[in-house]
PDB file of C-alpha atoms in Angstrom:
ATOM      1  CA  UNK A   1     226.837   7.254  47.491  1.00  0.00           C
ATOM      2  CA  UNK A   2     223.598   7.417  49.885  1.00  0.00           C
ATOM      3  CA  UNK A   3     223.836   7.608  53.264  1.00  0.00           C
ATOM      4  CA  UNK A   4     223.661   4.288  55.004  1.00  0.00           C
ATOM      5  CA  UNK A   5     220.590   5.406  56.964  1.00  0.00           C
ATOM      6  CA  UNK A   6     218.694   5.882  53.488  1.00  0.00           C
ATOM      7  CA  UNK A   7     219.403   2.222  52.555  1.00  0.00           C
ATOM      8  CA  UNK A   8     216.279   0.031  52.467  1.00  0.00           C
ATOM      9  CA  UNK A   9     218.397  -2.962  53.563  1.00  0.00           C
ATOM     10  CA  UNK A  10     220.041  -0.925  56.446  1.00  0.00           C
ATOM     11  CA  UNK A  11     216.389  -0.128  57.686  1.00  0.00           C
ATOM     12  CA  UNK A  12     215.265  -3.297  57.286  1.00  0.00           C
ATOM     13  CA  UNK A  13     218.173  -5.032  59.101  1.00  0.00           C
ATOM     14  CA  UNK A  14     217.646  -2.594  62.096  1.00  0.00           C
ATOM     15  CA  UNK A  15     214.007  -3.808  62.386  1.00  0.00           C
ATOM     16  CA  UNK A  16     215.112  -7.355  62.092  1.00  0.00           C
ATOM     17  CA  UNK A  17     217.641  -6.605  65.135  1.00  0.00           C
ATOM     18  CA  UNK A  18     215.108  -5.225  67.135  1.00  0.00           C
ATOM     19  CA  UNK A  19     212.780  -8.169  66.626  1.00  0.00           C
ATOM     20  CA  UNK A  20     215.534 -10.643  67.326  1.00  0.00           C
ATOM     21  CA  UNK A  21     216.151  -8.886  70.591  1.00  0.00           C
ATOM     22  CA  UNK A  22     212.456  -9.030  71.409  1.00  0.00           C
ATOM     23  CA  UNK A  23     212.251 -12.935  70.632  1.00  0.00           C
ATOM     24  CA  UNK A  24     215.569 -13.922  72.265  1.00  0.00           C
ATOM     25  CA  UNK A  25     214.368 -12.591  75.511  1.00  0.00           C
ATOM     26  CA  UNK A  26     212.352 -15.480  75.705  1.00  0.00           C
ATOM     27  CA  UNK A  27     215.129 -17.893  75.439  1.00  0.00           C
ATOM     28  CA  UNK A  28     216.103 -19.984  78.307  1.00  0.00           C
ATOM     29  CA  UNK A  29     218.255 -18.322  80.938  1.00  0.00           C
ATOM     30  CA  UNK A  30     221.119 -20.577  80.593  1.00  0.00           C
ATOM     31  CA  UNK A  31     221.185 -19.590  77.045  1.00  0.00           C
ATOM     32  CA  UNK A  32     222.204 -16.067  78.054  1.00  0.00           C
ATOM     33  CA  UNK A  33     225.855 -16.336  77.129  1.00  0.00           C
ATOM     34  CA  UNK A  34     225.073 -19.251  74.439  1.00  0.00           C
ATOM     35  CA  UNK A  35     222.847 -19.229  71.489  1.00  0.00           C
ATOM     36  CA  UNK A  36     221.109 -15.962  72.491  1.00  0.00           C
ATOM     37  CA  UNK A  37     224.070 -13.971  72.584  1.00  0.00           C
ATOM     38  CA  UNK A  38     225.486 -15.383  69.230  1.00  0.00           C
ATOM     39  CA  UNK A  39     222.224 -14.596  67.189  1.00  0.00           C
ATOM     40  CA  UNK A  40     222.282 -11.166  68.981  1.00  0.00           C
ATOM     41  CA  UNK A  41     225.662 -10.459  67.968  1.00  0.00           C
ATOM     42  CA  UNK A  42     225.372 -11.753  64.242  1.00  0.00           C
ATOM     43  CA  UNK A  43     222.303  -9.820  63.545  1.00  0.00           C
ATOM     44  CA  UNK A  44     223.664  -6.533  65.087  1.00  0.00           C
ATOM     45  CA  UNK A  45     226.544  -7.300  62.507  1.00  0.00           C
ATOM     46  CA  UNK A  46     224.407  -6.914  59.595  1.00  0.00           C
ATOM     47  CA  UNK A  47     223.453  -3.235  59.775  1.00  0.00           C
ATOM     48  CA  UNK A  48     226.815  -2.377  61.513  1.00  0.00           C
ATOM     49  CA  UNK A  49     228.790  -3.607  58.753  1.00  0.00           C
ATOM     50  CA  UNK A  50     226.545  -1.708  56.197  1.00  0.00           C
ATOM     51  CA  UNK A  51     227.155   1.400  57.841  1.00  0.00           C
ATOM     52  CA  UNK A  52     230.910   1.137  58.212  1.00  0.00           C
ATOM     53  CA  UNK A  53     231.448  -0.211  54.791  1.00  0.00           C
ATOM     54  CA  UNK A  54     229.083   2.689  53.443  1.00  0.00           C
ATOM     55  CA  UNK A  55     231.092   5.568  55.626  1.00  0.00           C
ATOM     56  CA  UNK A  56     234.509   4.075  54.144  1.00  0.00           C
ATOM     57  CA  UNK A  57     233.659   5.812  50.769  1.00  0.00           C
ATOM     58  CA  UNK A  58     235.911   3.305  49.037  1.00  0.00           C
ATOM     59  CA  UNK A  59     234.143   0.818  46.766  1.00  0.00           C
ATOM     60  CA  UNK A  60     236.426  -2.137  47.543  1.00  0.00           C
ATOM     61  CA  UNK A  61     236.122  -1.431  51.410  1.00  0.00           C
ATOM     62  CA  UNK A  62     232.341  -1.026  50.867  1.00  0.00           C
ATOM     63  CA  UNK A  63     231.738  -4.308  49.052  1.00  0.00           C
ATOM     64  CA  UNK A  64     233.981  -6.049  51.673  1.00  0.00           C
ATOM     65  CA  UNK A  65     231.753  -4.845  54.506  1.00  0.00           C
ATOM     66  CA  UNK A  66     228.686  -5.733  52.499  1.00  0.00           C
ATOM     67  CA  UNK A  67     229.900  -9.287  52.079  1.00  0.00           C
ATOM     68  CA  UNK A  68     230.681  -9.563  55.794  1.00  0.00           C
ATOM     69  CA  UNK A  69     226.962  -8.557  56.493  1.00  0.00           C
ATOM     70  CA  UNK A  70     225.920 -11.289  53.984  1.00  0.00           C
ATOM     71  CA  UNK A  71     228.037 -13.749  55.899  1.00  0.00           C
ATOM     72  CA  UNK A  72     226.288 -12.609  58.990  1.00  0.00           C
ATOM     73  CA  UNK A  73     222.877 -13.406  57.348  1.00  0.00           C
ATOM     74  CA  UNK A  74     223.879 -16.876  56.903  1.00  0.00           C
ATOM     75  CA  UNK A  75     225.022 -17.219  60.492  1.00  0.00           C
ATOM     76  CA  UNK A  76     221.787 -16.063  61.649  1.00  0.00           C
ATOM     77  CA  UNK A  77     220.019 -18.439  59.435  1.00  0.00           C
ATOM     78  CA  UNK A  78     221.751 -21.223  60.824  1.00  0.00           C
ATOM     79  CA  UNK A  79     221.229 -20.231  64.347  1.00  0.00           C
ATOM     80  CA  UNK A  80     217.532 -19.503  63.891  1.00  0.00           C
ATOM     81  CA  UNK A  81     217.304 -23.460  62.676  1.00  0.00           C
ATOM     82  CA  UNK A  82     219.405 -24.369  65.864  1.00  0.00           C
ATOM     83  CA  UNK A  83     216.819 -22.224  68.002  1.00  0.00           C
ATOM     84  CA  UNK A  84     213.791 -23.703  66.225  1.00  0.00           C
ATOM     85  CA  UNK A  85     215.233 -27.219  66.734  1.00  0.00           C
ATOM     86  CA  UNK A  86     215.734 -26.495  70.392  1.00  0.00           C
ATOM     87  CA  UNK A  87     212.117 -25.327  70.394  1.00  0.00           C
ATOM     88  CA  UNK A  88     213.422 -21.911  71.729  1.00  0.00           C
ATOM     89  CA  UNK A  89     211.420 -20.433  68.664  1.00  0.00           C
ATOM     90  CA  UNK A  90     207.930 -21.656  67.547  1.00  0.00           C
ATOM     91  CA  UNK A  91     207.268 -22.322  63.905  1.00  0.00           C
ATOM     92  CA  UNK A  92     205.701 -19.122  63.355  1.00  0.00           C
ATOM     93  CA  UNK A  93     208.646 -16.944  64.917  1.00  0.00           C
ATOM     94  CA  UNK A  94     211.013 -19.036  63.260  1.00  0.00           C
ATOM     95  CA  UNK A  95     209.282 -18.761  59.469  1.00  0.00           C
ATOM     96  CA  UNK A  96     208.840 -14.836  60.197  1.00  0.00           C
ATOM     97  CA  UNK A  97     212.327 -14.398  61.123  1.00  0.00           C
ATOM     98  CA  UNK A  98     213.905 -16.729  58.493  1.00  0.00           C
ATOM     99  CA  UNK A  99     211.706 -15.044  55.627  1.00  0.00           C
ATOM    100  CA  UNK A 100     213.185 -11.678  56.885  1.00  0.00           C
ATOM    101  CA  UNK A 101     216.961 -12.453  57.077  1.00  0.00           C
ATOM    102  CA  UNK A 102     216.394 -14.102  53.535  1.00  0.00           C
ATOM    103  CA  UNK A 103     214.986 -11.067  52.202  1.00  0.00           C
ATOM    104  CA  UNK A 104     217.839  -8.891  53.677  1.00  0.00           C
ATOM    105  CA  UNK A 105     220.213 -11.261  52.125  1.00  0.00           C
ATOM    106  CA  UNK A 106     218.727 -10.957  48.668  1.00  0.00           C
ATOM    107  CA  UNK A 107     218.769  -7.114  49.317  1.00  0.00           C
ATOM    108  CA  UNK A 108     222.569  -7.470  50.050  1.00  0.00           C
ATOM    109  CA  UNK A 109     223.106  -9.216  47.197  1.00  0.00           C
ATOM    110  CA  UNK A 110     221.500  -6.520  44.940  1.00  0.00           C
ATOM    111  CA  UNK A 111     223.236  -4.027  46.472  1.00  0.00           C
ATOM    112  CA  UNK A 112     226.739  -5.721  45.970  1.00  0.00           C
ATOM    113  CA  UNK A 113     225.906  -6.595  42.326  1.00  0.00           C
ATOM    114  CA  UNK A 114     224.912  -2.895  41.658  1.00  0.00           C
ATOM    115  CA  UNK A 115     228.340  -1.820  43.000  1.00  0.00           C
ATOM    116  CA  UNK A 116     230.334  -4.212  40.914  1.00  0.00           C
TER     117      UNK A 116
END
């Protein structure tokens, strides 16, 4: 099994988290413990669960953690829509982040399917 740091999906999700942190810095101050915090936690969960699952060295465990990562992607997707609706994200920011999270989800699906 490849080390998690060699996985393209892990690398992409790390870049995504970095982007999320930069963009959510512009969210209103009163959102610090609200949407800003939630979208950050959900996005951090994606590469974290890939890494944890990979280090378990058991296929059923690995699959479970990858599915948790995929669930976090859906969470982030939902939170991005809410952020756009509340005008915390402009259309361009939303589209870029949404495309990125959809790509990460697809990559996770591919990884999950390859392990089954």
